[in-house]
PDB file of C-alpha atoms in Angstrom:
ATOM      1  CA  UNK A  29      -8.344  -9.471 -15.028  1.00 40.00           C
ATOM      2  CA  UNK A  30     -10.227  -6.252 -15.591  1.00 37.00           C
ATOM      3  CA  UNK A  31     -11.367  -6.030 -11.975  1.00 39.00           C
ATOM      4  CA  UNK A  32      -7.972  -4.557 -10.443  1.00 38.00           C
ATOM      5  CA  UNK A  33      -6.879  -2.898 -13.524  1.00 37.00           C
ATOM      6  CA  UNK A  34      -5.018   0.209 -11.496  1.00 38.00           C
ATOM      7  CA  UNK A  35      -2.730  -2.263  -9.863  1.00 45.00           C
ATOM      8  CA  UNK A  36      -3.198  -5.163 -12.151  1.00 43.00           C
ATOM      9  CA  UNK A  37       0.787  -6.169 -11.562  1.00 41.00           C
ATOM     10  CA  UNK A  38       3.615  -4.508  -9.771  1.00 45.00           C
ATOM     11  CA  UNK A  39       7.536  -5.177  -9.255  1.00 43.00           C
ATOM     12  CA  UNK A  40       8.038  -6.498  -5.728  1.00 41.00           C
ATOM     13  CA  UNK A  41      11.840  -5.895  -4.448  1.00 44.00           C
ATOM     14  CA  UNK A  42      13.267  -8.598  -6.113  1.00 43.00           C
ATOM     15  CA  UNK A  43      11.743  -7.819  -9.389  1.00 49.00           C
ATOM     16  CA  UNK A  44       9.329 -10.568 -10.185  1.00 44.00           C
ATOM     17  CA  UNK A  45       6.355  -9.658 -11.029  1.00 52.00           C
ATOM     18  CA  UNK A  46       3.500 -10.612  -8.767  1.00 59.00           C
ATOM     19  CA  UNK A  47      -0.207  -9.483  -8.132  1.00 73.00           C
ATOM     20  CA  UNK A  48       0.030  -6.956  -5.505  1.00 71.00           C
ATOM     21  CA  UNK A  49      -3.270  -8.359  -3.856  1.00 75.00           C
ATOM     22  CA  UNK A  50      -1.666 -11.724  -3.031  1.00 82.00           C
ATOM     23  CA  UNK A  51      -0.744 -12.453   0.956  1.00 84.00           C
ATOM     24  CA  UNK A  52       3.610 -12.288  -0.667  1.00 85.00           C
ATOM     25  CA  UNK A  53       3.050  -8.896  -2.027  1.00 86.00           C
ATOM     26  CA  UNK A  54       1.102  -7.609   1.162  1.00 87.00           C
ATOM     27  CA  UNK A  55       3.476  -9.233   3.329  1.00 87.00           C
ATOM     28  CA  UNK A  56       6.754  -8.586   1.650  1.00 87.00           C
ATOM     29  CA  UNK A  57       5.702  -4.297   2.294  1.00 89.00           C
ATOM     30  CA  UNK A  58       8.402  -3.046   4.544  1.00 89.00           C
ATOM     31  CA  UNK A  59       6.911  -1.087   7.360  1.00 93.00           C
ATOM     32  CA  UNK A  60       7.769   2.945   7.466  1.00 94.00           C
ATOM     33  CA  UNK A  61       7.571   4.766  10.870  1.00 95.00           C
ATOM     34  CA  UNK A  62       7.005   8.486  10.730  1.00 95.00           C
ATOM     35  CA  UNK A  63       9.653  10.412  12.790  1.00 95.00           C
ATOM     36  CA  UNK A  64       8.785  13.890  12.183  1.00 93.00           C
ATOM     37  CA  UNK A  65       6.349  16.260  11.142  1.00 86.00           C
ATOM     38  CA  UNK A  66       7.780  17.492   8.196  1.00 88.00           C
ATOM     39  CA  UNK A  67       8.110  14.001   6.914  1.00 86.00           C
ATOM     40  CA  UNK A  68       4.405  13.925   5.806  1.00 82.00           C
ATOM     41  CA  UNK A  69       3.876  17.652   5.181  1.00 84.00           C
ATOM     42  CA  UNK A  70       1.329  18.082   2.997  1.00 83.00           C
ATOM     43  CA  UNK A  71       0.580  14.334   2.225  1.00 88.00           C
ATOM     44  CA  UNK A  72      -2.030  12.124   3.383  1.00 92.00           C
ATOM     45  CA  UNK A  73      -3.414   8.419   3.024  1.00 94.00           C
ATOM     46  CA  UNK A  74      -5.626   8.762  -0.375  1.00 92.00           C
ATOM     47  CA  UNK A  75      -7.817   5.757   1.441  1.00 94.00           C
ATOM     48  CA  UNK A  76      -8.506   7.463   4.656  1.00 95.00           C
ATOM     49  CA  UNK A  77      -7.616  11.298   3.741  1.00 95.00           C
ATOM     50  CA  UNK A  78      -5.489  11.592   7.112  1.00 95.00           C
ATOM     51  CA  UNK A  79      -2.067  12.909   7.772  1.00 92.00           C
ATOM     52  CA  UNK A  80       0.308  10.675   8.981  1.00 94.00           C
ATOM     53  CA  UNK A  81       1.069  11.446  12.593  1.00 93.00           C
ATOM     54  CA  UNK A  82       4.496  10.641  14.111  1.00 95.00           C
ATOM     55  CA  UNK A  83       4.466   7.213  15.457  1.00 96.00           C
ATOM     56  CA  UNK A  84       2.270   6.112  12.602  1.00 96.00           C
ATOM     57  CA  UNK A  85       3.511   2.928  10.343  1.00 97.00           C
ATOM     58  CA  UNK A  86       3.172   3.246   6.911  1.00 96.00           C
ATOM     59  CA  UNK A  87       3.453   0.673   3.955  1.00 94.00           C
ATOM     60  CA  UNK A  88       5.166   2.230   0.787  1.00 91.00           C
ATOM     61  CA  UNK A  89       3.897   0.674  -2.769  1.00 89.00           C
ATOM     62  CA  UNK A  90       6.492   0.203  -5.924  1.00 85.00           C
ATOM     63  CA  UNK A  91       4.656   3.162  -7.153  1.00 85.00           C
ATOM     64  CA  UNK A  92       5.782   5.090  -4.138  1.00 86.00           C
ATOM     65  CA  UNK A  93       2.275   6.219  -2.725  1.00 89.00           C
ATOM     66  CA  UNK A  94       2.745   6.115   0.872  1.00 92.00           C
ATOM     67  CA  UNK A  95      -0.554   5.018   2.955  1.00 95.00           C
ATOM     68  CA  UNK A  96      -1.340   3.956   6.480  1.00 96.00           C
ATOM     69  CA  UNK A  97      -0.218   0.497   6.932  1.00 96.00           C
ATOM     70  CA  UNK A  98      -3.519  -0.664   8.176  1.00 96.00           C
ATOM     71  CA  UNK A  99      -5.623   0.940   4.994  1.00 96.00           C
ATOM     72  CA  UNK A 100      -3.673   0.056   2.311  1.00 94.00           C
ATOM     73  CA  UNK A 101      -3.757  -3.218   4.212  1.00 93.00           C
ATOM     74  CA  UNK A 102      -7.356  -3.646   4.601  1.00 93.00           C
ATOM     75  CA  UNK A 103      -7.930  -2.245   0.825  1.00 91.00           C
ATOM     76  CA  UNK A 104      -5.745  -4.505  -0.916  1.00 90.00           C
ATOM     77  CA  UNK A 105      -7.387  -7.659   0.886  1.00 88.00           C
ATOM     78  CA  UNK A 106     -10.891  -6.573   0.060  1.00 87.00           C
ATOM     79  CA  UNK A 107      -9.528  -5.949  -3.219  1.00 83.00           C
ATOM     80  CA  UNK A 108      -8.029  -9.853  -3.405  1.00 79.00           C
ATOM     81  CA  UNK A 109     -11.777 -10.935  -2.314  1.00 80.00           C
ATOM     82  CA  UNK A 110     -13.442  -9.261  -4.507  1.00 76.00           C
ATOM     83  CA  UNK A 111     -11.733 -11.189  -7.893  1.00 67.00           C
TER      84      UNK A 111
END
């Protein structure tokens, strides 16, 4: 399907592959808390442009991008609605 070419399949941690806009993939992220400040330096959520703040959760894709747990979230479900 053409429509979610960028993340058209990913590994989940087992290693099956699996569309990462169905509710397994989405629910199977592991959640990341920010400790520090110089966890994040320099490195923001490419869907809202913000800097993690300590105390924020984050969701970590197999590609490693790291994005507020709430936007990646949000964009992955409107994502699965859209095909």
């Amino acid at each position: 399907n053409t429509k979610i070419s960028i993340f058209q399949y990913a590994r989940n941690v087992s290693g099956f592959e699996q569309n990462p806009t169905s509710s397994q993939f989405i629910e199977a992220l592991a959640d990341i808390a920010v400790k520090s400040s110089s966890q994040m330096e320099g490195k923001e959520c490419s869907i809202c442009l913000k800097i993690p703040e300590i105390g924020d959760i984050l969701h970590q894709l197999p590609c490693k991008h790291l994005f507020h747990k709430s936007c990646i979230i949000r964009w992955l479900t409107k994502v699965r609605q859209k095909s």
